[in-house]
Short mmCIF file of C-alpha atoms in Angstrom, two decimals:
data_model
loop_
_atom_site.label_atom_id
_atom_site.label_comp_id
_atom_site.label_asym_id
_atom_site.label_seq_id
_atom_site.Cartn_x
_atom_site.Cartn_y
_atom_site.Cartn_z
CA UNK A 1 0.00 0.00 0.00
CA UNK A 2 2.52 2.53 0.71
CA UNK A 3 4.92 1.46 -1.57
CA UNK A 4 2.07 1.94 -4.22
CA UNK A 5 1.45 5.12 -3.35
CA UNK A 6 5.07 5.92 -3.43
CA UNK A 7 4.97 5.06 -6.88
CA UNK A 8 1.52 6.76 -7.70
CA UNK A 9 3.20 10.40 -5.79
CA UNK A 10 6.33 9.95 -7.75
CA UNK A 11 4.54 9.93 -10.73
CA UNK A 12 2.42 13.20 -10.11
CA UNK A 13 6.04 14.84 -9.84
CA UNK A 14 6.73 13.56 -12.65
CA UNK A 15 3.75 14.53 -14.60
CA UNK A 16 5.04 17.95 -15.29
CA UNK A 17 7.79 17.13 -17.74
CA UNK A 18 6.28 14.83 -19.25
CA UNK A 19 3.07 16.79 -20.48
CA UNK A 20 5.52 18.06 -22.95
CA UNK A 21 7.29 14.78 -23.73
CA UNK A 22 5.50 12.51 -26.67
CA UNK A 23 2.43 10.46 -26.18
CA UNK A 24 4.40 7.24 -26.13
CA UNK A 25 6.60 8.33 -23.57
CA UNK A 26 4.37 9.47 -21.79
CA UNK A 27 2.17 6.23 -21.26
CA UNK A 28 5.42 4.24 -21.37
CA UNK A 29 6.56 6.17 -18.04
CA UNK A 30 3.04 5.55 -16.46
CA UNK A 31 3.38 1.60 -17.16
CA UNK A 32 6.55 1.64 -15.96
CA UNK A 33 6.48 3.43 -12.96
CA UNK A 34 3.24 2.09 -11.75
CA UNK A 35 3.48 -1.20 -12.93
CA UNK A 36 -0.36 -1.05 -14.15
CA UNK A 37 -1.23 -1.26 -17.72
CA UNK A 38 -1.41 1.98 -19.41
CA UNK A 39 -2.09 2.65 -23.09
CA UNK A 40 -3.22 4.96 -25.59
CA UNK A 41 -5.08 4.17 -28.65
CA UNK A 42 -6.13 6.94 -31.49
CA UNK A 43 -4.62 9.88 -30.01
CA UNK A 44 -5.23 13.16 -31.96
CA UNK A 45 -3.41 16.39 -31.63
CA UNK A 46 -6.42 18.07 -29.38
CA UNK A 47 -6.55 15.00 -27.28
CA UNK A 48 -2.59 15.25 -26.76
CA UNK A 49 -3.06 19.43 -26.10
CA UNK A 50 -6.03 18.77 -23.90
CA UNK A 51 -3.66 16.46 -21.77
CA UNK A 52 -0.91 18.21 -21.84
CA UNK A 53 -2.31 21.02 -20.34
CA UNK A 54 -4.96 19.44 -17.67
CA UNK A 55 -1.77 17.11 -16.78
CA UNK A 56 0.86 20.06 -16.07
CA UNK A 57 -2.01 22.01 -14.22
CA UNK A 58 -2.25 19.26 -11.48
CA UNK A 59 1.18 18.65 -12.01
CA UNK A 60 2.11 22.04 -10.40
CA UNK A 61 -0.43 21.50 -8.02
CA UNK A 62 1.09 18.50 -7.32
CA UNK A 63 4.49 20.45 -6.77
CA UNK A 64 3.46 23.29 -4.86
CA UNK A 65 1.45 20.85 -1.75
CA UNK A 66 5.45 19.31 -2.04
CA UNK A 67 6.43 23.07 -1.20
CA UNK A 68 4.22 23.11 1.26
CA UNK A 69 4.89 20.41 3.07
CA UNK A 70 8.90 20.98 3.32
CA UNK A 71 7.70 24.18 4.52
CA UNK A 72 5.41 22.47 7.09
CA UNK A 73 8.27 20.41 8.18
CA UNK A 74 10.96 22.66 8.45
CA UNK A 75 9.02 25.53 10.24
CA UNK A 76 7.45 23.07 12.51
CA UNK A 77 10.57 20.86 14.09
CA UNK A 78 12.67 24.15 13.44
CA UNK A 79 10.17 26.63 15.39
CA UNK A 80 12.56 28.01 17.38
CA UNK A 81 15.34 28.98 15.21
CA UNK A 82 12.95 30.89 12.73
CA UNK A 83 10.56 32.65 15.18
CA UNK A 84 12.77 35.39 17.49
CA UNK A 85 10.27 35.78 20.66
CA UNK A 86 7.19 36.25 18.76
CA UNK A 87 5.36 32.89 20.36
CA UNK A 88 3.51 34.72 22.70
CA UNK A 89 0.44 34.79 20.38
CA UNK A 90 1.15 31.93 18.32
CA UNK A 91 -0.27 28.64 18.52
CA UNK A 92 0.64 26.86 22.10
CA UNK A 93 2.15 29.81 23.57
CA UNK A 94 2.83 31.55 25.54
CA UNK A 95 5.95 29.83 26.28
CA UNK A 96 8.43 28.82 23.87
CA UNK A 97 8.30 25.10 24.86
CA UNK A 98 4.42 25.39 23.69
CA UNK A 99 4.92 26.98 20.38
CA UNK A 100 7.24 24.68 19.92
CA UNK A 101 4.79 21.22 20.09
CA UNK A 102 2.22 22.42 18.84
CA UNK A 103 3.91 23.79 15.86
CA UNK A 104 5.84 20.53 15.56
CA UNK A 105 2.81 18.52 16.07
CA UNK A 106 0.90 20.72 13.61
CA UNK A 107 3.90 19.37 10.88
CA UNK A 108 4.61 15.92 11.81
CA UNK A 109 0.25 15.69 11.04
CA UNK A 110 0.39 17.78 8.16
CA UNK A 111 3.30 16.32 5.84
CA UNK A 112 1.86 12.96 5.24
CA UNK A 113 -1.73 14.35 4.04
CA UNK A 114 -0.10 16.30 2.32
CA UNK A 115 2.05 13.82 0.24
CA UNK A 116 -1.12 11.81 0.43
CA UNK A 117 -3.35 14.11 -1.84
CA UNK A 118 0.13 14.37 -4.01
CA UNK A 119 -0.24 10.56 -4.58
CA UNK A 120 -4.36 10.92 -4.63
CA UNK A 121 -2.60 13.46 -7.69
CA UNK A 122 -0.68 10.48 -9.19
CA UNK A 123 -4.06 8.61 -9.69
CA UNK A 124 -5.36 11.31 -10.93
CA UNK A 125 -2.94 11.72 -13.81
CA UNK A 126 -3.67 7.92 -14.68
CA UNK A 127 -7.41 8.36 -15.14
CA UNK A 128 -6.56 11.41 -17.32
CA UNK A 129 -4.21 9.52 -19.52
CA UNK A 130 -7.12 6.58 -19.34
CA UNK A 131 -9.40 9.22 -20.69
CA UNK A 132 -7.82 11.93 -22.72
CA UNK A 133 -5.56 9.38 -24.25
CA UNK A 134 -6.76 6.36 -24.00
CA UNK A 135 -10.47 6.10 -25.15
CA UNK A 136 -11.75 5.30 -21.90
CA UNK A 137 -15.33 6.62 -21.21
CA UNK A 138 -15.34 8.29 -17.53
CA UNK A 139 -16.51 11.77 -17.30
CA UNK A 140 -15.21 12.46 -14.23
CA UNK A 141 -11.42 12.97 -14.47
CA UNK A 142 -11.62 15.89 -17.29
CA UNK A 143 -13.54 18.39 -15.10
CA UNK A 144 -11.76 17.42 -11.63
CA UNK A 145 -8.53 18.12 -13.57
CA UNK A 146 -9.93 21.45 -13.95
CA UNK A 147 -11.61 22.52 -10.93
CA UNK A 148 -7.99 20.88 -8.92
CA UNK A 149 -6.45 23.17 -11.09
CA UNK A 150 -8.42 26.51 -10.94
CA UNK A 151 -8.55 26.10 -7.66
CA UNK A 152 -5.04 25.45 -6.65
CA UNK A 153 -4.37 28.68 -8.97
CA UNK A 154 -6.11 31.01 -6.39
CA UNK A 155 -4.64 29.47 -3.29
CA UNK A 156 -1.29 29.87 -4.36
CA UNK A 157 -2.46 33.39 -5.54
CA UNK A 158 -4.05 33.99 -1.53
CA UNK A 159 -0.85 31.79 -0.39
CA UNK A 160 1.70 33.85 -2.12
CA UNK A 161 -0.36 37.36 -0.96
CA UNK A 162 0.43 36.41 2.10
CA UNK A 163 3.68 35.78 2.91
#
């Protein structure tokens, strides 16, 4: 189980690239990596567009919850070094030892969902090749691609506004 979701995150990171790469690469990268079988049969040039962009727009959304989880981590077990003595308001405090766990806590919680929904990602990307590409008939996969996308557009947009 978690060596299959391993798999299915490392291929979301991948995804990116390879929405530029050819249509035989790219299914020949899904088979291999997720040792599932993957294929593609009567591929036009809108198909190939229409995947290529739906697959690098979760593909960066894919990227940035990575960001955001080596954020999570490093400004939760690192609290202290990156905070001067502003923890009397934060989360836990008003001590330093406070801030501290919860903060921590907070990040040890929050890095696995996040790489979770990366590899929920990963799966994602195989349904869209299974659809776009390969002549499957689900419905689903075209507009969650889109909404995934559109949506994490405006919270890196509110996420970057507020740094």
């Amino acid at each position: 189980m978690i060596a299959a979701a391993a798999r299915s995150a490392s291929f979301e990171l991948v995804a990116v690239p390879l929405a530029f790469a050819r249509v035989r690469t790219r299914v020949r990268v899904a088979r291999r990596m997720l040792r599932e079988p993957v294929g593609a049969h009567g591929v036009s040039l809108p198909r190939c567009l229409v995947h290529s962009v739906l697959s690098a727009g979760v593909g960066v959304v894919g990227w940035f919850l990575v960001l955001l989880s080596v954020l999570v981590l490093v400004r939760g077990l690192a609290y202290p070094l990156l905070v001067g003595d502003g923890y009397r308001n934060a989360w836990g405090g008003p001590t330093l030892a406070g801030a501290w766990a919860v903060h921590a806590l907070l990040a040890v919680l929050l890095a696995p969902l996040f790489l979770a929904v990366v590899a929920a990602l990963g799966r994602l990307q195989v349904r869209l090749i299974h659809t776009v590409l390969g002549g499957h008939r689900s419905w689903w996969p075209v507009p969650v691609a889109v909404l995934l996308t559109a949506a994490g557009t405006l919270f890196f947009i509110a996420w970057s506004h507020q740094i």
